[in-house]
Amino acid sequence: MNLLAMRTEVRSRIAETATTFYSDAEINGWLNAGQLDLAQRLPNETLHTLREISESETIAGVQTYSLPADFLRWRGVSYEGTPCRMIGFEELRAINGGNVFWTPTVADPAAFVWKTLDIYPKPTEDNKKVSLYYVKRPTQMTGDTAECSLPNELHEAVIFYACAIAHSKDQNYDAAAHFRQAYQDVIANYTTPPAKQPPTPSGGA
């Protein structure tokens, strides 16, 4: 859906038809906040429209590289086609302190992603390919024809998010709770693990 269609749907669901209480800019802001909130909370596999690959080349002696401007979170990194082990702060401290059972090598590289992308071991050659697989931030919708960046099946959840805010500002707390719950239900649908099934009985009585 584009921004105009989503904003129109919000006005319809909050029964704002004859009189306009909220400006287009207010509703646009809530819709943009909703799509960003979903992108931050839903798993990578759900956000197929936000998956990107950024490729760069190494510089000998340089370990740290900039992240793309639209970077939200990583999905993985490869170095010359070899998948990197993705390490966290604890592993990083261990590697830097030499207190490890495993040391990154060119054949078994590691990557640390925080505010930058760090490659381990430090590259010793120029022009080696580094591929960053990541989820990008949703593009802010500004003009009425701008499309929501999320997959189509999530557009209604963005509308729920905006409706909940509108009703809260209007002190219609029951309606706000209704839309907030609908929004949370969508998130739970994509993030709650399936229930374990009981084992199937085998054999006779």
PDB file of C-alpha atoms in Angstrom:
ATOM      1  CA  MET A   1       0.000   0.000   0.000  1.00  0.00           C
ATOM      2  CA  ASN A   2       1.129   3.549  -0.568  1.00  0.00           C
ATOM      3  CA  LEU A   3       1.102   6.299   2.012  1.00  0.00           C
ATOM      4  CA  LEU A   4      -2.178   7.844   0.859  1.00  0.00           C
ATOM      5  CA  ALA A   5      -4.007   4.501   1.008  1.00  0.00           C
ATOM      6  CA  MET A   6      -2.616   3.722   4.468  1.00  0.00           C
ATOM      7  CA  ARG A   7      -3.459   7.158   5.833  1.00  0.00           C
ATOM      8  CA  THR A   8      -6.975   6.915   4.398  1.00  0.00           C
ATOM      9  CA  GLU A   9      -7.395   3.524   6.085  1.00  0.00           C
ATOM     10  CA  VAL A  10      -6.250   4.956   9.416  1.00  0.00           C
ATOM     11  CA  ARG A  11      -8.793   7.798   9.191  1.00  0.00           C
ATOM     12  CA  SER A  12     -11.533   5.289   8.361  1.00  0.00           C
ATOM     13  CA  ARG A  13     -10.697   2.999  11.282  1.00  0.00           C
ATOM     14  CA  ILE A  14     -10.606   5.818  13.812  1.00  0.00           C
ATOM     15  CA  ALA A  15     -13.908   7.125  12.406  1.00  0.00           C
ATOM     16  CA  GLU A  16     -12.389  10.381  11.274  1.00  0.00           C
ATOM     17  CA  THR A  17     -14.467  10.972   8.168  1.00  0.00           C
ATOM     18  CA  ALA A  18     -16.447  14.208   8.475  1.00  0.00           C
ATOM     19  CA  THR A  19     -13.985  16.082  10.694  1.00  0.00           C
ATOM     20  CA  THR A  20     -10.212  15.967  10.590  1.00  0.00           C
ATOM     21  CA  PHE A  21      -8.576  15.955  14.019  1.00  0.00           C
ATOM     22  CA  TYR A  22      -5.096  14.830  13.017  1.00  0.00           C
ATOM     23  CA  SER A  23      -2.940  16.284  10.269  1.00  0.00           C
ATOM     24  CA  ASP A  24      -1.570  14.242   7.414  1.00  0.00           C
ATOM     25  CA  ALA A  25       1.919  14.853   8.804  1.00  0.00           C
ATOM     26  CA  GLU A  26       0.952  13.374  12.204  1.00  0.00           C
ATOM     27  CA  ILE A  27      -0.502  10.216  10.699  1.00  0.00           C
ATOM     28  CA  ASN A  28       2.422   9.903   8.277  1.00  0.00           C
ATOM     29  CA  GLY A  29       4.777  10.020  11.242  1.00  0.00           C
ATOM     30  CA  TRP A  30       2.904   7.260  13.059  1.00  0.00           C
ATOM     31  CA  LEU A  31       2.876   5.066   9.955  1.00  0.00           C
ATOM     32  CA  ASN A  32       6.615   5.520   9.452  1.00  0.00           C
ATOM     33  CA  ALA A  33       7.231   4.775  13.126  1.00  0.00           C
ATOM     34  CA  GLY A  34       5.123   1.631  12.807  1.00  0.00           C
ATOM     35  CA  GLN A  35       7.038   0.201   9.881  1.00  0.00           C
ATOM     36  CA  LEU A  36      10.346   0.891  11.639  1.00  0.00           C
ATOM     37  CA  ASP A  37       9.123  -0.743  14.861  1.00  0.00           C
ATOM     38  CA  LEU A  38       8.102  -3.870  12.951  1.00  0.00           C
ATOM     39  CA  ALA A  39      11.453  -3.994  11.143  1.00  0.00           C
ATOM     40  CA  GLN A  40      13.239  -3.841  14.488  1.00  0.00           C
ATOM     41  CA  ARG A  41      11.124  -6.547  16.113  1.00  0.00           C
ATOM     42  CA  LEU A  42      10.393  -9.129  13.430  1.00  0.00           C
ATOM     43  CA  PRO A  43      12.821 -11.899  12.391  1.00  0.00           C
ATOM     44  CA  ASN A  44      15.018 -11.520   9.312  1.00  0.00           C
ATOM     45  CA  GLU A  45      13.241 -14.207   7.304  1.00  0.00           C
ATOM     46  CA  THR A  46       9.950 -12.288   7.564  1.00  0.00           C
ATOM     47  CA  LEU A  47      11.445  -9.077   6.154  1.00  0.00           C
ATOM     48  CA  HIS A  48      12.302 -10.291   2.665  1.00  0.00           C
ATOM     49  CA  THR A  49      11.701  -6.838   1.140  1.00  0.00           C
ATOM     50  CA  LEU A  50      14.358  -5.320   3.423  1.00  0.00           C
ATOM     51  CA  ARG A  51      17.201  -7.761   2.738  1.00  0.00           C
ATOM     52  CA  GLU A  52      20.258  -6.210   1.134  1.00  0.00           C
ATOM     53  CA  ILE A  53      23.858  -7.113   0.254  1.00  0.00           C
ATOM     54  CA  SER A  54      26.673  -4.570   0.471  1.00  0.00           C
ATOM     55  CA  GLU A  55      29.976  -5.495  -1.149  1.00  0.00           C
ATOM     56  CA  SER A  56      33.291  -3.781  -0.528  1.00  0.00           C
ATOM     57  CA  GLU A  57      36.988  -4.489  -0.959  1.00  0.00           C
ATOM     58  CA  THR A  58      39.637  -4.699   1.701  1.00  0.00           C
ATOM     59  CA  ILE A  59      42.557  -2.359   2.180  1.00  0.00           C
ATOM     60  CA  ALA A  60      45.719  -4.005   3.474  1.00  0.00           C
ATOM     61  CA  GLY A  61      46.194  -3.285   7.179  1.00  0.00           C
ATOM     62  CA  VAL A  62      42.662  -1.931   7.643  1.00  0.00           C
ATOM     63  CA  GLN A  63      40.372  -3.959   9.902  1.00  0.00           C
ATOM     64  CA  THR A  64      37.380  -1.638  10.323  1.00  0.00           C
ATOM     65  CA  TYR A  65      34.925  -0.725   7.559  1.00  0.00           C
ATOM     66  CA  SER A  66      31.840   1.510   7.476  1.00  0.00           C
ATOM     67  CA  LEU A  67      28.327   0.124   7.470  1.00  0.00           C
ATOM     68  CA  PRO A  68      25.788   1.151   4.796  1.00  0.00           C
ATOM     69  CA  ALA A  69      23.784   4.283   5.598  1.00  0.00           C
ATOM     70  CA  ASP A  70      20.518   2.273   5.654  1.00  0.00           C
ATOM     71  CA  PHE A  71      21.903  -0.545   7.857  1.00  0.00           C
ATOM     72  CA  LEU A  72      19.523  -1.854  10.546  1.00  0.00           C
ATOM     73  CA  ARG A  73      21.046  -5.201  11.557  1.00  0.00           C
ATOM     74  CA  TRP A  74      23.291  -7.870  10.119  1.00  0.00           C
ATOM     75  CA  ARG A  75      22.326 -11.217   8.644  1.00  0.00           C
ATOM     76  CA  GLY A  76      25.850 -12.436   7.927  1.00  0.00           C
ATOM     77  CA  VAL A  77      29.257 -11.583   6.454  1.00  0.00           C
ATOM     78  CA  SER A  78      31.508 -13.410   4.001  1.00  0.00           C
ATOM     79  CA  TYR A  79      35.173 -12.839   3.193  1.00  0.00           C
ATOM     80  CA  GLU A  80      36.198 -13.850  -0.321  1.00  0.00           C
ATOM     81  CA  GLY A  81      33.118 -16.077  -0.408  1.00  0.00           C
ATOM     82  CA  THR A  82      33.886 -17.787   2.910  1.00  0.00           C
ATOM     83  CA  PRO A  83      31.183 -17.264   5.564  1.00  0.00           C
ATOM     84  CA  CYS A  84      32.544 -15.469   8.629  1.00  0.00           C
ATOM     85  CA  ARG A  85      31.870 -16.537  12.172  1.00  0.00           C
ATOM     86  CA  MET A  86      29.780 -13.750  13.673  1.00  0.00           C
ATOM     87  CA  ILE A  87      31.263 -12.888  17.059  1.00  0.00           C
ATOM     88  CA  GLY A  88      29.921 -10.828  19.947  1.00  0.00           C
ATOM     89  CA  PHE A  89      31.555  -8.689  22.611  1.00  0.00           C
ATOM     90  CA  GLU A  90      32.694 -11.641  24.745  1.00  0.00           C
ATOM     91  CA  GLU A  91      34.374 -13.383  21.812  1.00  0.00           C
ATOM     92  CA  LEU A  92      35.904 -10.095  20.701  1.00  0.00           C
ATOM     93  CA  ARG A  93      37.447  -9.503  24.128  1.00  0.00           C
ATOM     94  CA  ALA A  94      38.792 -13.056  24.149  1.00  0.00           C
ATOM     95  CA  ILE A  95      40.331 -12.704  20.686  1.00  0.00           C
ATOM     96  CA  ASN A  96      41.918  -9.344  21.493  1.00  0.00           C
ATOM     97  CA  GLY A  97      43.213 -10.726  24.792  1.00  0.00           C
ATOM     98  CA  GLY A  98      44.607 -13.888  23.226  1.00  0.00           C
ATOM     99  CA  ASN A  99      42.487 -15.995  25.585  1.00  0.00           C
ATOM    100  CA  VAL A 100      40.845 -18.273  23.023  1.00  0.00           C
ATOM    101  CA  PHE A 101      40.808 -21.875  21.876  1.00  0.00           C
ATOM    102  CA  TRP A 102      40.143 -20.700  18.331  1.00  0.00           C
ATOM    103  CA  THR A 103      41.886 -17.945  16.398  1.00  0.00           C
ATOM    104  CA  PRO A 104      40.402 -16.472  13.218  1.00  0.00           C
ATOM    105  CA  THR A 105      42.321 -17.213  10.039  1.00  0.00           C
ATOM    106  CA  VAL A 106      41.907 -16.292   6.383  1.00  0.00           C
ATOM    107  CA  ALA A 107      40.423 -19.761   5.835  1.00  0.00           C
ATOM    108  CA  ASP A 108      38.155 -19.416   8.887  1.00  0.00           C
ATOM    109  CA  PRO A 109      37.490 -15.680   9.278  1.00  0.00           C
ATOM    110  CA  ALA A 110      35.352 -13.835  11.811  1.00  0.00           C
ATOM    111  CA  ALA A 111      33.369 -10.619  11.714  1.00  0.00           C
ATOM    112  CA  PHE A 112      32.220  -8.254  14.443  1.00  0.00           C
ATOM    113  CA  VAL A 113      29.392  -5.853  13.596  1.00  0.00           C
ATOM    114  CA  TRP A 114      28.407  -3.035  15.886  1.00  0.00           C
ATOM    115  CA  LYS A 115      28.712   0.544  14.672  1.00  0.00           C
ATOM    116  CA  THR A 116      31.238  -0.629  12.102  1.00  0.00           C
ATOM    117  CA  LEU A 117      32.215  -3.912  10.441  1.00  0.00           C
ATOM    118  CA  ASP A 118      35.471  -5.428  11.707  1.00  0.00           C
ATOM    119  CA  ILE A 119      37.163  -8.334   9.904  1.00  0.00           C
ATOM    120  CA  TYR A 120      39.355 -10.864  11.734  1.00  0.00           C
ATOM    121  CA  PRO A 121      42.165 -11.492  11.068  1.00  0.00           C
ATOM    122  CA  LYS A 122      43.109  -8.022   9.893  1.00  0.00           C
ATOM    123  CA  PRO A 123      43.347  -8.135   6.079  1.00  0.00           C
ATOM    124  CA  THR A 124      46.892  -8.125   4.739  1.00  0.00           C
ATOM    125  CA  GLU A 125      45.950  -7.692   1.062  1.00  0.00           C
ATOM    126  CA  ASP A 126      44.044  -5.150  -0.988  1.00  0.00           C
ATOM    127  CA  ASN A 127      40.944  -5.875  -3.053  1.00  0.00           C
ATOM    128  CA  LYS A 128      39.630  -8.897  -1.170  1.00  0.00           C
ATOM    129  CA  LYS A 129      35.821  -9.001  -1.362  1.00  0.00           C
ATOM    130  CA  VAL A 130      33.781  -8.523   1.804  1.00  0.00           C
ATOM    131  CA  SER A 131      30.035  -9.118   1.521  1.00  0.00           C
ATOM    132  CA  LEU A 132      27.690  -7.865   4.234  1.00  0.00           C
ATOM    133  CA  TYR A 133      24.226  -9.407   4.265  1.00  0.00           C
ATOM    134  CA  TYR A 134      21.883  -7.182   6.223  1.00  0.00           C
ATOM    135  CA  VAL A 135      18.387  -5.891   6.884  1.00  0.00           C
ATOM    136  CA  LYS A 136      17.980  -2.260   5.889  1.00  0.00           C
ATOM    137  CA  ARG A 137      15.922   0.400   7.606  1.00  0.00           C
ATOM    138  CA  PRO A 138      12.526   0.944   5.966  1.00  0.00           C
ATOM    139  CA  THR A 139      12.485   3.933   3.637  1.00  0.00           C
ATOM    140  CA  GLN A 140      10.600   6.855   5.137  1.00  0.00           C
ATOM    141  CA  MET A 141       7.316   7.408   3.330  1.00  0.00           C
ATOM    142  CA  THR A 142       6.906  11.085   2.435  1.00  0.00           C
ATOM    143  CA  GLY A 143       4.912  11.629  -0.755  1.00  0.00           C
ATOM    144  CA  ASP A 144       1.443  10.096  -1.052  1.00  0.00           C
ATOM    145  CA  THR A 145       2.614   7.622  -3.705  1.00  0.00           C
ATOM    146  CA  ALA A 146       5.480   6.310  -1.561  1.00  0.00           C
ATOM    147  CA  GLU A 147       5.091   2.596  -0.886  1.00  0.00           C
ATOM    148  CA  CYS A 148       5.473   0.905   2.482  1.00  0.00           C
ATOM    149  CA  SER A 149       8.828  -0.910   2.547  1.00  0.00           C
ATOM    150  CA  LEU A 150       7.531  -3.949   4.428  1.00  0.00           C
ATOM    151  CA  PRO A 151       6.021  -7.068   2.845  1.00  0.00           C
ATOM    152  CA  ASN A 152       2.356  -6.639   1.907  1.00  0.00           C
ATOM    153  CA  GLU A 153       1.136  -8.931   4.662  1.00  0.00           C
ATOM    154  CA  LEU A 154       2.492  -6.499   7.277  1.00  0.00           C
ATOM    155  CA  HIS A 155       0.881  -3.313   5.973  1.00  0.00           C
ATOM    156  CA  GLU A 156      -2.237  -3.756   8.091  1.00  0.00           C
ATOM    157  CA  ALA A 157      -0.083  -4.032  11.216  1.00  0.00           C
ATOM    158  CA  VAL A 158       1.424  -0.634  10.415  1.00  0.00           C
ATOM    159  CA  ILE A 159      -2.111   0.740  10.263  1.00  0.00           C
ATOM    160  CA  PHE A 160      -2.904  -0.867  13.640  1.00  0.00           C
ATOM    161  CA  TYR A 161       0.131   0.895  15.123  1.00  0.00           C
ATOM    162  CA  ALA A 162      -1.025   4.309  13.879  1.00  0.00           C
ATOM    163  CA  CYS A 163      -4.622   3.726  15.014  1.00  0.00           C
ATOM    164  CA  ALA A 164      -3.454   2.818  18.523  1.00  0.00           C
ATOM    165  CA  ILE A 165      -1.533   6.078  18.805  1.00  0.00           C
ATOM    166  CA  ALA A 166      -4.438   8.137  17.451  1.00  0.00           C
ATOM    167  CA  HIS A 167      -6.904   6.645  19.934  1.00  0.00           C
ATOM    168  CA  SER A 168      -4.453   7.100  22.813  1.00  0.00           C
ATOM    169  CA  LYS A 169      -4.061  10.782  21.980  1.00  0.00           C
ATOM    170  CA  ASP A 170      -7.850  11.011  21.828  1.00  0.00           C
ATOM    171  CA  GLN A 171      -8.047   9.321  25.267  1.00  0.00           C
ATOM    172  CA  ASN A 172     -10.143   6.548  23.766  1.00  0.00           C
ATOM    173  CA  TYR A 173      -8.172   3.967  25.711  1.00  0.00           C
ATOM    174  CA  ASP A 174     -10.379   0.942  25.017  1.00  0.00           C
ATOM    175  CA  ALA A 175     -10.041   1.435  21.264  1.00  0.00           C
ATOM    176  CA  ALA A 176      -6.312   2.094  21.650  1.00  0.00           C
ATOM    177  CA  ALA A 177      -5.939  -1.173  23.578  1.00  0.00           C
ATOM    178  CA  HIS A 178      -7.853  -3.023  20.841  1.00  0.00           C
ATOM    179  CA  PHE A 179      -5.516  -1.838  18.109  1.00  0.00           C
ATOM    180  CA  ARG A 180      -2.434  -2.299  20.291  1.00  0.00           C
ATOM    181  CA  GLN A 181      -3.428  -5.901  20.911  1.00  0.00           C
ATOM    182  CA  ALA A 182      -4.057  -6.461  17.202  1.00  0.00           C
ATOM    183  CA  TYR A 183      -0.568  -5.104  16.518  1.00  0.00           C
ATOM    184  CA  GLN A 184       1.024  -7.333  19.166  1.00  0.00           C
ATOM    185  CA  ASP A 185      -0.851 -10.336  17.774  1.00  0.00           C
ATOM    186  CA  VAL A 186       0.784  -9.809  14.388  1.00  0.00           C
ATOM    187  CA  ILE A 187       4.224  -9.667  15.998  1.00  0.00           C
ATOM    188  CA  ALA A 188       3.506 -12.786  18.068  1.00  0.00           C
ATOM    189  CA  ASN A 189       2.401 -14.624  14.932  1.00  0.00           C
ATOM    190  CA  TYR A 190       5.906 -14.209  13.479  1.00  0.00           C
ATOM    191  CA  THR A 191       7.989 -14.502  16.646  1.00  0.00           C
ATOM    192  CA  THR A 192       6.309 -17.161  18.813  1.00  0.00           C
ATOM    193  CA  PRO A 193       7.809 -20.637  18.290  1.00  0.00           C
ATOM    194  CA  PRO A 194       5.283 -23.304  17.322  1.00  0.00           C
ATOM    195  CA  ALA A 195       3.992 -25.375  20.216  1.00  0.00           C
ATOM    196  CA  LYS A 196       5.617 -28.734  20.702  1.00  0.00           C
ATOM    197  CA  GLN A 197       3.394 -31.594  19.651  1.00  0.00           C
ATOM    198  CA  PRO A 198       2.979 -34.579  21.997  1.00  0.00           C
ATOM    199  CA  PRO A 199       4.713 -37.741  20.821  1.00  0.00           C
ATOM    200  CA  THR A 200       2.618 -40.028  18.651  1.00  0.00           C
ATOM    201  CA  PRO A 201       1.789 -43.308  20.427  1.00  0.00           C
ATOM    202  CA  SER A 202       3.249 -46.350  18.754  1.00  0.00           C
ATOM    203  CA  GLY A 203       2.469 -50.020  19.075  1.00  0.00           C
ATOM    204  CA  GLY A 204      -0.647 -51.751  20.241  1.00  0.00           C
ATOM    205  CA  ALA A 205      -2.440 -51.803  23.561  1.00  0.00           C
TER     206      ALA A 205
END
